Amino acid sequence: MPTYVALLDWTDQGVRDFKDSVDRYEAAQKSYESLGVRFTNVWWTLGTHDLVATVEAPDDETLAAALLSTAGQGNIRTTTLRAFTQEEMRSVIGKV
């Protein structure tokens, strides 16, 4: 299953409601299950981004839908990176 790295940044609204951050994560995790999207790790971070998560999803479109549904609530903005395992990268290189 494809893996992604999601960089999440709180909006002004998200910062105001920071005390609900863990609850919002757990709610997102539960709602994503029906789409086949699964957080494999999540970290609240210091620095450029407020959270960093690794996520598995069936495809780009499904993950985009999941993240848009969450971002639409107004608490976060996301930047998403497709991540490749060692084996996947060998396959990519093999196509060159």
PDB file of N, CA and C in Angstrom:
ATOM      1  N   MET A   1       0.848  -1.170   0.000  1.00  0.00           N
ATOM      2  CA  MET A   1       0.000   0.000   0.000  1.00  0.00           C
ATOM      3  C   MET A   1       0.896   1.236   0.000  1.00  0.00           C
ATOM      4  N   PRO A   2       0.582   2.244  -0.805  1.00  0.00           N
ATOM      5  CA  PRO A   2       1.397   3.458  -0.834  1.00  0.00           C
ATOM      6  C   PRO A   2       1.487   4.127   0.541  1.00  0.00           C
ATOM      7  N   THR A   3       2.661   4.675   0.798  1.00  0.00           N
ATOM      8  CA  THR A   3       2.919   5.392   2.044  1.00  0.00           C
ATOM      9  C   THR A   3       3.153   6.856   1.731  1.00  0.00           C
ATOM     10  N   TYR A   4       2.715   7.714   2.627  1.00  0.00           N
ATOM     11  CA  TYR A   4       2.849   9.155   2.456  1.00  0.00           C
ATOM     12  C   TYR A   4       3.361   9.774   3.746  1.00  0.00           C
ATOM     13  N   VAL A   5       4.074  10.877   3.600  1.00  0.00           N
ATOM     14  CA  VAL A   5       4.463  11.700   4.740  1.00  0.00           C
ATOM     15  C   VAL A   5       3.601  12.959   4.655  1.00  0.00           C
ATOM     16  N   ALA A   6       2.858  13.223   5.703  1.00  0.00           N
ATOM     17  CA  ALA A   6       1.998  14.411   5.741  1.00  0.00           C
ATOM     18  C   ALA A   6       2.580  15.407   6.731  1.00  0.00           C
ATOM     19  N   LEU A   7       2.796  16.615   6.253  1.00  0.00           N
ATOM     20  CA  LEU A   7       3.268  17.712   7.089  1.00  0.00           C
ATOM     21  C   LEU A   7       2.046  18.578   7.369  1.00  0.00           C
ATOM     22  N   LEU A   8       1.699  18.712   8.630  1.00  0.00           N
ATOM     23  CA  LEU A   8       0.468  19.408   8.997  1.00  0.00           C
ATOM     24  C   LEU A   8       0.788  20.671   9.777  1.00  0.00           C
ATOM     25  N   ASP A   9       0.099  21.726   9.412  1.00  0.00           N
ATOM     26  CA  ASP A   9       0.281  23.017  10.074  1.00  0.00           C
ATOM     27  C   ASP A   9      -1.070  23.514  10.567  1.00  0.00           C
ATOM     28  N   TRP A  10      -1.109  23.954  11.814  1.00  0.00           N
ATOM     29  CA  TRP A  10      -2.343  24.484  12.369  1.00  0.00           C
ATOM     30  C   TRP A  10      -2.671  25.818  11.731  1.00  0.00           C
ATOM     31  N   THR A  11      -3.932  26.039  11.479  1.00  0.00           N
ATOM     32  CA  THR A  11      -4.418  27.352  11.086  1.00  0.00           C
ATOM     33  C   THR A  11      -4.583  28.167  12.371  1.00  0.00           C
ATOM     34  N   ASP A  12      -4.995  29.421  12.237  1.00  0.00           N
ATOM     35  CA  ASP A  12      -5.275  30.216  13.435  1.00  0.00           C
ATOM     36  C   ASP A  12      -6.334  29.536  14.289  1.00  0.00           C
ATOM     37  N   GLN A  13      -7.353  28.996  13.643  1.00  0.00           N
ATOM     38  CA  GLN A  13      -8.409  28.277  14.365  1.00  0.00           C
ATOM     39  C   GLN A  13      -7.837  27.059  15.080  1.00  0.00           C
ATOM     40  N   GLY A  14      -6.962  26.305  14.409  1.00  0.00           N
ATOM     41  CA  GLY A  14      -6.349  25.123  15.011  1.00  0.00           C
ATOM     42  C   GLY A  14      -5.513  25.454  16.227  1.00  0.00           C
ATOM     43  N   VAL A  15      -4.809  26.589  16.169  1.00  0.00           N
ATOM     44  CA  VAL A  15      -4.002  27.012  17.311  1.00  0.00           C
ATOM     45  C   VAL A  15      -4.901  27.390  18.479  1.00  0.00           C
ATOM     46  N   ARG A  16      -5.991  28.105  18.182  1.00  0.00           N
ATOM     47  CA  ARG A  16      -6.913  28.490  19.263  1.00  0.00           C
ATOM     48  C   ARG A  16      -7.465  27.252  19.973  1.00  0.00           C
ATOM     49  N   ASP A  17      -7.658  26.170  19.216  1.00  0.00           N
ATOM     50  CA  ASP A  17      -8.229  24.944  19.768  1.00  0.00           C
ATOM     51  C   ASP A  17      -7.168  23.868  19.979  1.00  0.00           C
ATOM     52  N   PHE A  18      -5.935  24.275  20.282  1.00  0.00           N
ATOM     53  CA  PHE A  18      -4.839  23.314  20.401  1.00  0.00           C
ATOM     54  C   PHE A  18      -5.106  22.224  21.432  1.00  0.00           C
ATOM     55  N   LYS A  19      -5.883  22.527  22.455  1.00  0.00           N
ATOM     56  CA  LYS A  19      -6.151  21.528  23.501  1.00  0.00           C
ATOM     57  C   LYS A  19      -6.939  20.342  22.962  1.00  0.00           C
ATOM     58  N   ASP A  20      -7.607  20.519  21.816  1.00  0.00           N
ATOM     59  CA  ASP A  20      -8.384  19.439  21.205  1.00  0.00           C
ATOM     60  C   ASP A  20      -7.583  18.673  20.150  1.00  0.00           C
ATOM     61  N   SER A  21      -6.311  18.988  20.014  1.00  0.00           N
ATOM     62  CA  SER A  21      -5.510  18.422  18.926  1.00  0.00           C
ATOM     63  C   SER A  21      -5.472  16.894  18.927  1.00  0.00           C
ATOM     64  N   VAL A  22      -5.271  16.297  20.079  1.00  0.00           N
ATOM     65  CA  VAL A  22      -5.202  14.827  20.147  1.00  0.00           C
ATOM     66  C   VAL A  22      -6.570  14.232  19.835  1.00  0.00           C
ATOM     67  N   ASP A  23      -7.615  14.851  20.342  1.00  0.00           N
ATOM     68  CA  ASP A  23      -8.973  14.370  20.054  1.00  0.00           C
ATOM     69  C   ASP A  23      -9.282  14.486  18.561  1.00  0.00           C
ATOM     70  N   ARG A  24      -8.859  15.586  17.931  1.00  0.00           N
ATOM     71  CA  ARG A  24      -9.091  15.755  16.487  1.00  0.00           C
ATOM     72  C   ARG A  24      -8.343  14.686  15.698  1.00  0.00           C
ATOM     73  N   TYR A  25      -7.114  14.385  16.102  1.00  0.00           N
ATOM     74  CA  TYR A  25      -6.353  13.326  15.448  1.00  0.00           C
ATOM     75  C   TYR A  25      -7.084  11.993  15.561  1.00  0.00           C
ATOM     76  N   GLU A  26      -7.547  11.655  16.760  1.00  0.00           N
ATOM     77  CA  GLU A  26      -8.233  10.374  16.962  1.00  0.00           C
ATOM     78  C   GLU A  26      -9.527  10.300  16.148  1.00  0.00           C
ATOM     79  N   ALA A  27     -10.238  11.415  16.030  1.00  0.00           N
ATOM     80  CA  ALA A  27     -11.467  11.443  15.221  1.00  0.00           C
ATOM     81  C   ALA A  27     -11.134  11.244  13.744  1.00  0.00           C
ATOM     82  N   ALA A  28     -10.069  11.894  13.277  1.00  0.00           N
ATOM     83  CA  ALA A  28      -9.652  11.728  11.878  1.00  0.00           C
ATOM     84  C   ALA A  28      -9.240  10.282  11.630  1.00  0.00           C
ATOM     85  N   GLN A  29      -8.477   9.727  12.549  1.00  0.00           N
ATOM     86  CA  GLN A  29      -8.026   8.338  12.417  1.00  0.00           C
ATOM     87  C   GLN A  29      -9.222   7.402  12.261  1.00  0.00           C
ATOM     88  N   LYS A  30     -10.234   7.615  13.069  1.00  0.00           N
ATOM     89  CA  LYS A  30     -11.419   6.758  13.023  1.00  0.00           C
ATOM     90  C   LYS A  30     -12.183   6.948  11.709  1.00  0.00           C
ATOM     91  N   SER A  31     -12.350   8.185  11.266  1.00  0.00           N
ATOM     92  CA  SER A  31     -13.112   8.435  10.035  1.00  0.00           C
ATOM     93  C   SER A  31     -12.367   7.934   8.794  1.00  0.00           C
ATOM     94  N   TYR A  32     -11.045   7.933   8.836  1.00  0.00           N
ATOM     95  CA  TYR A  32     -10.255   7.477   7.688  1.00  0.00           C
ATOM     96  C   TYR A  32     -10.342   5.964   7.486  1.00  0.00           C
ATOM     97  N   GLU A  33     -10.613   5.224   8.561  1.00  0.00           N
ATOM     98  CA  GLU A  33     -10.656   3.758   8.472  1.00  0.00           C
ATOM     99  C   GLU A  33     -11.611   3.289   7.382  1.00  0.00           C
ATOM    100  N   SER A  34     -12.756   3.947   7.256  1.00  0.00           N
ATOM    101  CA  SER A  34     -13.747   3.525   6.264  1.00  0.00           C
ATOM    102  C   SER A  34     -13.252   3.740   4.837  1.00  0.00           C
ATOM    103  N   LEU A  35     -12.257   4.615   4.667  1.00  0.00           N
ATOM    104  CA  LEU A  35     -11.675   4.867   3.351  1.00  0.00           C
ATOM    105  C   LEU A  35     -10.481   3.968   3.062  1.00  0.00           C
ATOM    106  N   GLY A  36     -10.037   3.217   4.074  1.00  0.00           N
ATOM    107  CA  GLY A  36      -8.844   2.398   3.911  1.00  0.00           C
ATOM    108  C   GLY A  36      -7.563   3.170   4.128  1.00  0.00           C
ATOM    109  N   VAL A  37      -7.663   4.326   4.781  1.00  0.00           N
ATOM    110  CA  VAL A  37      -6.500   5.176   5.083  1.00  0.00           C
ATOM    111  C   VAL A  37      -6.135   4.946   6.545  1.00  0.00           C
ATOM    112  N   ARG A  38      -4.819   4.795   6.783  1.00  0.00           N
ATOM    113  CA  ARG A  38      -4.366   4.476   8.141  1.00  0.00           C
ATOM    114  C   ARG A  38      -3.120   5.278   8.488  1.00  0.00           C
ATOM    115  N   PHE A  39      -3.170   5.969   9.638  1.00  0.00           N
ATOM    116  CA  PHE A  39      -1.973   6.611  10.174  1.00  0.00           C
ATOM    117  C   PHE A  39      -1.065   5.508  10.703  1.00  0.00           C
ATOM    118  N   THR A  40       0.198   5.506  10.300  1.00  0.00           N
ATOM    119  CA  THR A  40       1.137   4.549  10.865  1.00  0.00           C
ATOM    120  C   THR A  40       1.935   5.180  11.999  1.00  0.00           C
ATOM    121  N   ASN A  41       2.096   6.502  11.941  1.00  0.00           N
ATOM    122  CA  ASN A  41       2.751   7.259  13.013  1.00  0.00           C
ATOM    123  C   ASN A  41       2.263   8.693  12.952  1.00  0.00           C
ATOM    124  N   VAL A  42       2.279   9.354  14.085  1.00  0.00           N
ATOM    125  CA  VAL A  42       2.010  10.794  14.126  1.00  0.00           C
ATOM    126  C   VAL A  42       2.842  11.387  15.252  1.00  0.00           C
ATOM    127  N   TRP A  43       3.407  12.559  14.978  1.00  0.00           N
ATOM    128  CA  TRP A  43       4.213  13.263  15.977  1.00  0.00           C
ATOM    129  C   TRP A  43       3.808  14.725  15.986  1.00  0.00           C
ATOM    130  N   TRP A  44       3.657  15.291  17.159  1.00  0.00           N
ATOM    131  CA  TRP A  44       3.504  16.733  17.320  1.00  0.00           C
ATOM    132  C   TRP A  44       4.927  17.257  17.398  1.00  0.00           C
ATOM    133  N   THR A  45       5.244  18.256  16.601  1.00  0.00           N
ATOM    134  CA  THR A  45       6.639  18.640  16.432  1.00  0.00           C
ATOM    135  C   THR A  45       6.878  20.121  16.739  1.00  0.00           C
ATOM    136  N   LEU A  46       8.132  20.427  16.983  1.00  0.00           N
ATOM    137  CA  LEU A  46       8.604  21.802  17.115  1.00  0.00           C
ATOM    138  C   LEU A  46       9.308  22.163  15.817  1.00  0.00           C
ATOM    139  N   GLY A  47       9.199  23.404  15.404  1.00  0.00           N
ATOM    140  CA  GLY A  47       9.893  23.813  14.187  1.00  0.00           C
ATOM    141  C   GLY A  47       8.923  24.256  13.111  1.00  0.00           C
ATOM    142  N   THR A  48       9.245  23.949  11.877  1.00  0.00           N
ATOM    143  CA  THR A  48       8.497  24.435  10.730  1.00  0.00           C
ATOM    144  C   THR A  48       7.073  23.916  10.670  1.00  0.00           C
ATOM    145  N   HIS A  49       6.832  22.687  11.086  1.00  0.00           N
ATOM    146  CA  HIS A  49       5.504  22.082  11.006  1.00  0.00           C
ATOM    147  C   HIS A  49       5.026  21.689  12.400  1.00  0.00           C
ATOM    148  N   ASP A  50       3.706  21.699  12.573  1.00  0.00           N
ATOM    149  CA  ASP A  50       3.131  21.398  13.878  1.00  0.00           C
ATOM    150  C   ASP A  50       2.970  19.905  14.133  1.00  0.00           C
ATOM    151  N   LEU A  51       2.708  19.147  13.072  1.00  0.00           N
ATOM    152  CA  LEU A  51       2.614  17.693  13.167  1.00  0.00           C
ATOM    153  C   LEU A  51       3.244  17.081  11.933  1.00  0.00           C
ATOM    154  N   VAL A  52       3.777  15.893  12.103  1.00  0.00           N
ATOM    155  CA  VAL A  52       4.274  15.088  10.988  1.00  0.00           C
ATOM    156  C   VAL A  52       3.669  13.703  11.164  1.00  0.00           C
ATOM    157  N   ALA A  53       3.111  13.177  10.081  1.00  0.00           N
ATOM    158  CA  ALA A  53       2.488  11.856  10.154  1.00  0.00           C
ATOM    159  C   ALA A  53       2.924  11.010   8.974  1.00  0.00           C
ATOM    160  N   THR A  54       2.986   9.713   9.193  1.00  0.00           N
ATOM    161  CA  THR A  54       3.117   8.786   8.079  1.00  0.00           C
ATOM    162  C   THR A  54       1.768   8.092   7.949  1.00  0.00           C
ATOM    163  N   VAL A  55       1.341   7.959   6.706  1.00  0.00           N
ATOM    164  CA  VAL A  55      -0.010   7.492   6.412  1.00  0.00           C
ATOM    165  C   VAL A  55       0.047   6.483   5.276  1.00  0.00           C
ATOM    166  N   GLU A  56      -0.766   5.449   5.373  1.00  0.00           N
ATOM    167  CA  GLU A  56      -0.936   4.507   4.267  1.00  0.00           C
ATOM    168  C   GLU A  56      -2.322   4.710   3.684  1.00  0.00           C
ATOM    169  N   ALA A  57      -2.409   4.691   2.357  1.00  0.00           N
ATOM    170  CA  ALA A  57      -3.689   4.857   1.675  1.00  0.00           C
ATOM    171  C   ALA A  57      -3.679   4.026   0.407  1.00  0.00           C
ATOM    172  N   PRO A  58      -4.855   3.618  -0.054  1.00  0.00           N
ATOM    173  CA  PRO A  58      -4.916   2.793  -1.262  1.00  0.00           C
ATOM    174  C   PRO A  58      -4.368   3.506  -2.503  1.00  0.00           C
ATOM    175  N   ASP A  59      -4.539   4.837  -2.555  1.00  0.00           N
ATOM    176  CA  ASP A  59      -4.072   5.594  -3.724  1.00  0.00           C
ATOM    177  C   ASP A  59      -4.082   7.087  -3.390  1.00  0.00           C
ATOM    178  N   ASP A  60      -3.507   7.871  -4.302  1.00  0.00           N
ATOM    179  CA  ASP A  60      -3.405   9.315  -4.090  1.00  0.00           C
ATOM    180  C   ASP A  60      -4.768   9.967  -3.913  1.00  0.00           C
ATOM    181  N   GLU A  61      -5.724   9.567  -4.738  1.00  0.00           N
ATOM    182  CA  GLU A  61      -7.041  10.196  -4.706  1.00  0.00           C
ATOM    183  C   GLU A  61      -7.743   9.975  -3.372  1.00  0.00           C
ATOM    184  N   THR A  62      -7.629   8.768  -2.835  1.00  0.00           N
ATOM    185  CA  THR A  62      -8.274   8.466  -1.558  1.00  0.00           C
ATOM    186  C   THR A  62      -7.656   9.279  -0.436  1.00  0.00           C
ATOM    187  N   LEU A  63      -6.331   9.376  -0.424  1.00  0.00           N
ATOM    188  CA  LEU A  63      -5.678  10.178   0.610  1.00  0.00           C
ATOM    189  C   LEU A  63      -6.052  11.641   0.457  1.00  0.00           C
ATOM    190  N   ALA A  64      -6.074  12.140  -0.762  1.00  0.00           N
ATOM    191  CA  ALA A  64      -6.454  13.535  -0.991  1.00  0.00           C
ATOM    192  C   ALA A  64      -7.852  13.811  -0.452  1.00  0.00           C
ATOM    193  N   ALA A  65      -8.790  12.907  -0.705  1.00  0.00           N
ATOM    194  CA  ALA A  65     -10.154  13.071  -0.204  1.00  0.00           C
ATOM    195  C   ALA A  65     -10.172  13.103   1.321  1.00  0.00           C
ATOM    196  N   ALA A  66      -9.435  12.195   1.951  1.00  0.00           N
ATOM    197  CA  ALA A  66      -9.395  12.141   3.412  1.00  0.00           C
ATOM    198  C   ALA A  66      -8.820  13.432   3.987  1.00  0.00           C
ATOM    199  N   LEU A  67      -7.694  13.876   3.448  1.00  0.00           N
ATOM    200  CA  LEU A  67      -7.063  15.080   3.983  1.00  0.00           C
ATOM    201  C   LEU A  67      -7.891  16.327   3.702  1.00  0.00           C
ATOM    202  N   LEU A  68      -8.542  16.381   2.551  1.00  0.00           N
ATOM    203  CA  LEU A  68      -9.415  17.525   2.260  1.00  0.00           C
ATOM    204  C   LEU A  68     -10.589  17.576   3.224  1.00  0.00           C
ATOM    205  N   SER A  69     -11.133  16.416   3.561  1.00  0.00           N
ATOM    206  CA  SER A  69     -12.255  16.412   4.502  1.00  0.00           C
ATOM    207  C   SER A  69     -11.817  16.940   5.866  1.00  0.00           C
ATOM    208  N   THR A  70     -10.603  16.618   6.262  1.00  0.00           N
ATOM    209  CA  THR A  70     -10.081  17.108   7.537  1.00  0.00           C
ATOM    210  C   THR A  70      -9.722  18.591   7.446  1.00  0.00           C
ATOM    211  N   ALA A  71      -9.018  18.974   6.400  1.00  0.00           N
ATOM    212  CA  ALA A  71      -8.621  20.372   6.238  1.00  0.00           C
ATOM    213  C   ALA A  71      -9.844  21.273   6.112  1.00  0.00           C
ATOM    214  N   GLY A  72     -10.916  20.751   5.550  1.00  0.00           N
ATOM    215  CA  GLY A  72     -12.139  21.520   5.387  1.00  0.00           C
ATOM    216  C   GLY A  72     -12.780  21.930   6.707  1.00  0.00           C
ATOM    217  N   GLN A  73     -12.377  21.302   7.790  1.00  0.00           N
ATOM    218  CA  GLN A  73     -12.897  21.682   9.101  1.00  0.00           C
ATOM    219  C   GLN A  73     -12.230  22.948   9.622  1.00  0.00           C
ATOM    220  N   GLY A  74     -11.136  23.362   8.956  1.00  0.00           N
ATOM    221  CA  GLY A  74     -10.523  24.649   9.268  1.00  0.00           C
ATOM    222  C   GLY A  74      -9.412  24.654  10.286  1.00  0.00           C
ATOM    223  N   ASN A  75      -8.955  23.494  10.746  1.00  0.00           N
ATOM    224  CA  ASN A  75      -7.926  23.466  11.784  1.00  0.00           C
ATOM    225  C   ASN A  75      -6.507  23.269  11.263  1.00  0.00           C
ATOM    226  N   ILE A  76      -6.360  22.699  10.072  1.00  0.00           N
ATOM    227  CA  ILE A  76      -5.026  22.396   9.549  1.00  0.00           C
ATOM    228  C   ILE A  76      -4.916  22.710   8.069  1.00  0.00           C
ATOM    229  N   ARG A  77      -3.684  22.838   7.635  1.00  0.00           N
ATOM    230  CA  ARG A  77      -3.303  22.842   6.231  1.00  0.00           C
ATOM    231  C   ARG A  77      -2.270  21.723   6.100  1.00  0.00           C
ATOM    232  N   THR A  78      -2.240  21.073   4.943  1.00  0.00           N
ATOM    233  CA  THR A  78      -1.328  19.938   4.801  1.00  0.00           C
ATOM    234  C   THR A  78      -0.446  20.072   3.572  1.00  0.00           C
ATOM    235  N   THR A  79       0.714  19.486   3.674  1.00  0.00           N
ATOM    236  CA  THR A  79       1.608  19.237   2.548  1.00  0.00           C
ATOM    237  C   THR A  79       1.876  17.740   2.590  1.00  0.00           C
ATOM    238  N   THR A  80       1.681  17.078   1.469  1.00  0.00           N
ATOM    239  CA  THR A  80       1.796  15.625   1.460  1.00  0.00           C
ATOM    240  C   THR A  80       2.876  15.181   0.494  1.00  0.00           C
ATOM    241  N   LEU A  81       3.684  14.246   0.931  1.00  0.00           N
ATOM    242  CA  LEU A  81       4.781  13.701   0.138  1.00  0.00           C
ATOM    243  C   LEU A  81       4.563  12.212  -0.049  1.00  0.00           C
ATOM    244  N   ARG A  82       4.691  11.726  -1.263  1.00  0.00           N
ATOM    245  CA  ARG A  82       4.637  10.278  -1.515  1.00  0.00           C
ATOM    246  C   ARG A  82       5.984   9.715  -1.118  1.00  0.00           C
ATOM    247  N   ALA A  83       5.986   8.693  -0.301  1.00  0.00           N
ATOM    248  CA  ALA A  83       7.225   8.074   0.168  1.00  0.00           C
ATOM    249  C   ALA A  83       7.363   6.694  -0.465  1.00  0.00           C
ATOM    250  N   PHE A  84       8.589   6.332  -0.819  1.00  0.00           N
ATOM    251  CA  PHE A  84       8.852   5.038  -1.446  1.00  0.00           C
ATOM    252  C   PHE A  84       9.738   4.193  -0.543  1.00  0.00           C
ATOM    253  N   THR A  85       9.384   2.937  -0.404  1.00  0.00           N
ATOM    254  CA  THR A  85      10.238   2.003   0.322  1.00  0.00           C
ATOM    255  C   THR A  85      11.454   1.685  -0.550  1.00  0.00           C
ATOM    256  N   GLN A  86      12.392   0.979   0.030  1.00  0.00           N
ATOM    257  CA  GLN A  86      13.585   0.554  -0.712  1.00  0.00           C
ATOM    258  C   GLN A  86      13.181  -0.281  -1.930  1.00  0.00           C
ATOM    259  N   GLU A  87      12.288  -1.218  -1.736  1.00  0.00           N
ATOM    260  CA  GLU A  87      11.842  -2.074  -2.848  1.00  0.00           C
ATOM    261  C   GLU A  87      11.124  -1.271  -3.922  1.00  0.00           C
ATOM    262  N   GLU A  88      10.261  -0.348  -3.499  1.00  0.00           N
ATOM    263  CA  GLU A  88       9.550   0.488  -4.474  1.00  0.00           C
ATOM    264  C   GLU A  88      10.524   1.351  -5.272  1.00  0.00           C
ATOM    265  N   MET A  89      11.535   1.853  -4.591  1.00  0.00           N
ATOM    266  CA  MET A  89      12.521   2.695  -5.287  1.00  0.00           C
ATOM    267  C   MET A  89      13.321   1.871  -6.290  1.00  0.00           C
ATOM    268  N   ARG A  90      13.647   0.628  -5.956  1.00  0.00           N
ATOM    269  CA  ARG A  90      14.320  -0.251  -6.922  1.00  0.00           C
ATOM    270  C   ARG A  90      13.450  -0.435  -8.163  1.00  0.00           C
ATOM    271  N   SER A  91      12.158  -0.587  -7.969  1.00  0.00           N
ATOM    272  CA  SER A  91      11.230  -0.731  -9.095  1.00  0.00           C
ATOM    273  C   SER A  91      11.211   0.546  -9.942  1.00  0.00           C
ATOM    274  N   VAL A  92      11.195   1.694  -9.288  1.00  0.00           N
ATOM    275  CA  VAL A  92      11.231   2.965 -10.015  1.00  0.00           C
ATOM    276  C   VAL A  92      12.508   3.055 -10.841  1.00  0.00           C
ATOM    277  N   ILE A  93      13.631   2.766 -10.212  1.00  0.00           N
ATOM    278  CA  ILE A  93      14.926   2.841 -10.909  1.00  0.00           C
ATOM    279  C   ILE A  93      14.959   1.856 -12.068  1.00  0.00           C
ATOM    280  N   GLY A  94      14.348   0.694 -11.880  1.00  0.00           N
ATOM    281  CA  GLY A  94      14.324  -0.316 -12.924  1.00  0.00           C
ATOM    282  C   GLY A  94      13.557   0.114 -14.169  1.00  0.00           C
ATOM    283  N   LYS A  95      12.730   1.112 -14.059  1.00  0.00           N
ATOM    284  CA  LYS A  95      11.952   1.599 -15.203  1.00  0.00           C
ATOM    285  C   LYS A  95      12.692   2.646 -16.028  1.00  0.00           C
ATOM    286  N   VAL A  96      13.872   3.035 -15.549  1.00  0.00           N
ATOM    287  CA  VAL A  96      14.655   4.063 -16.271  1.00  0.00           C
ATOM    288  C   VAL A  96      15.547   3.404 -17.303  1.00  0.00           C
TER     289      VAL A  96
END
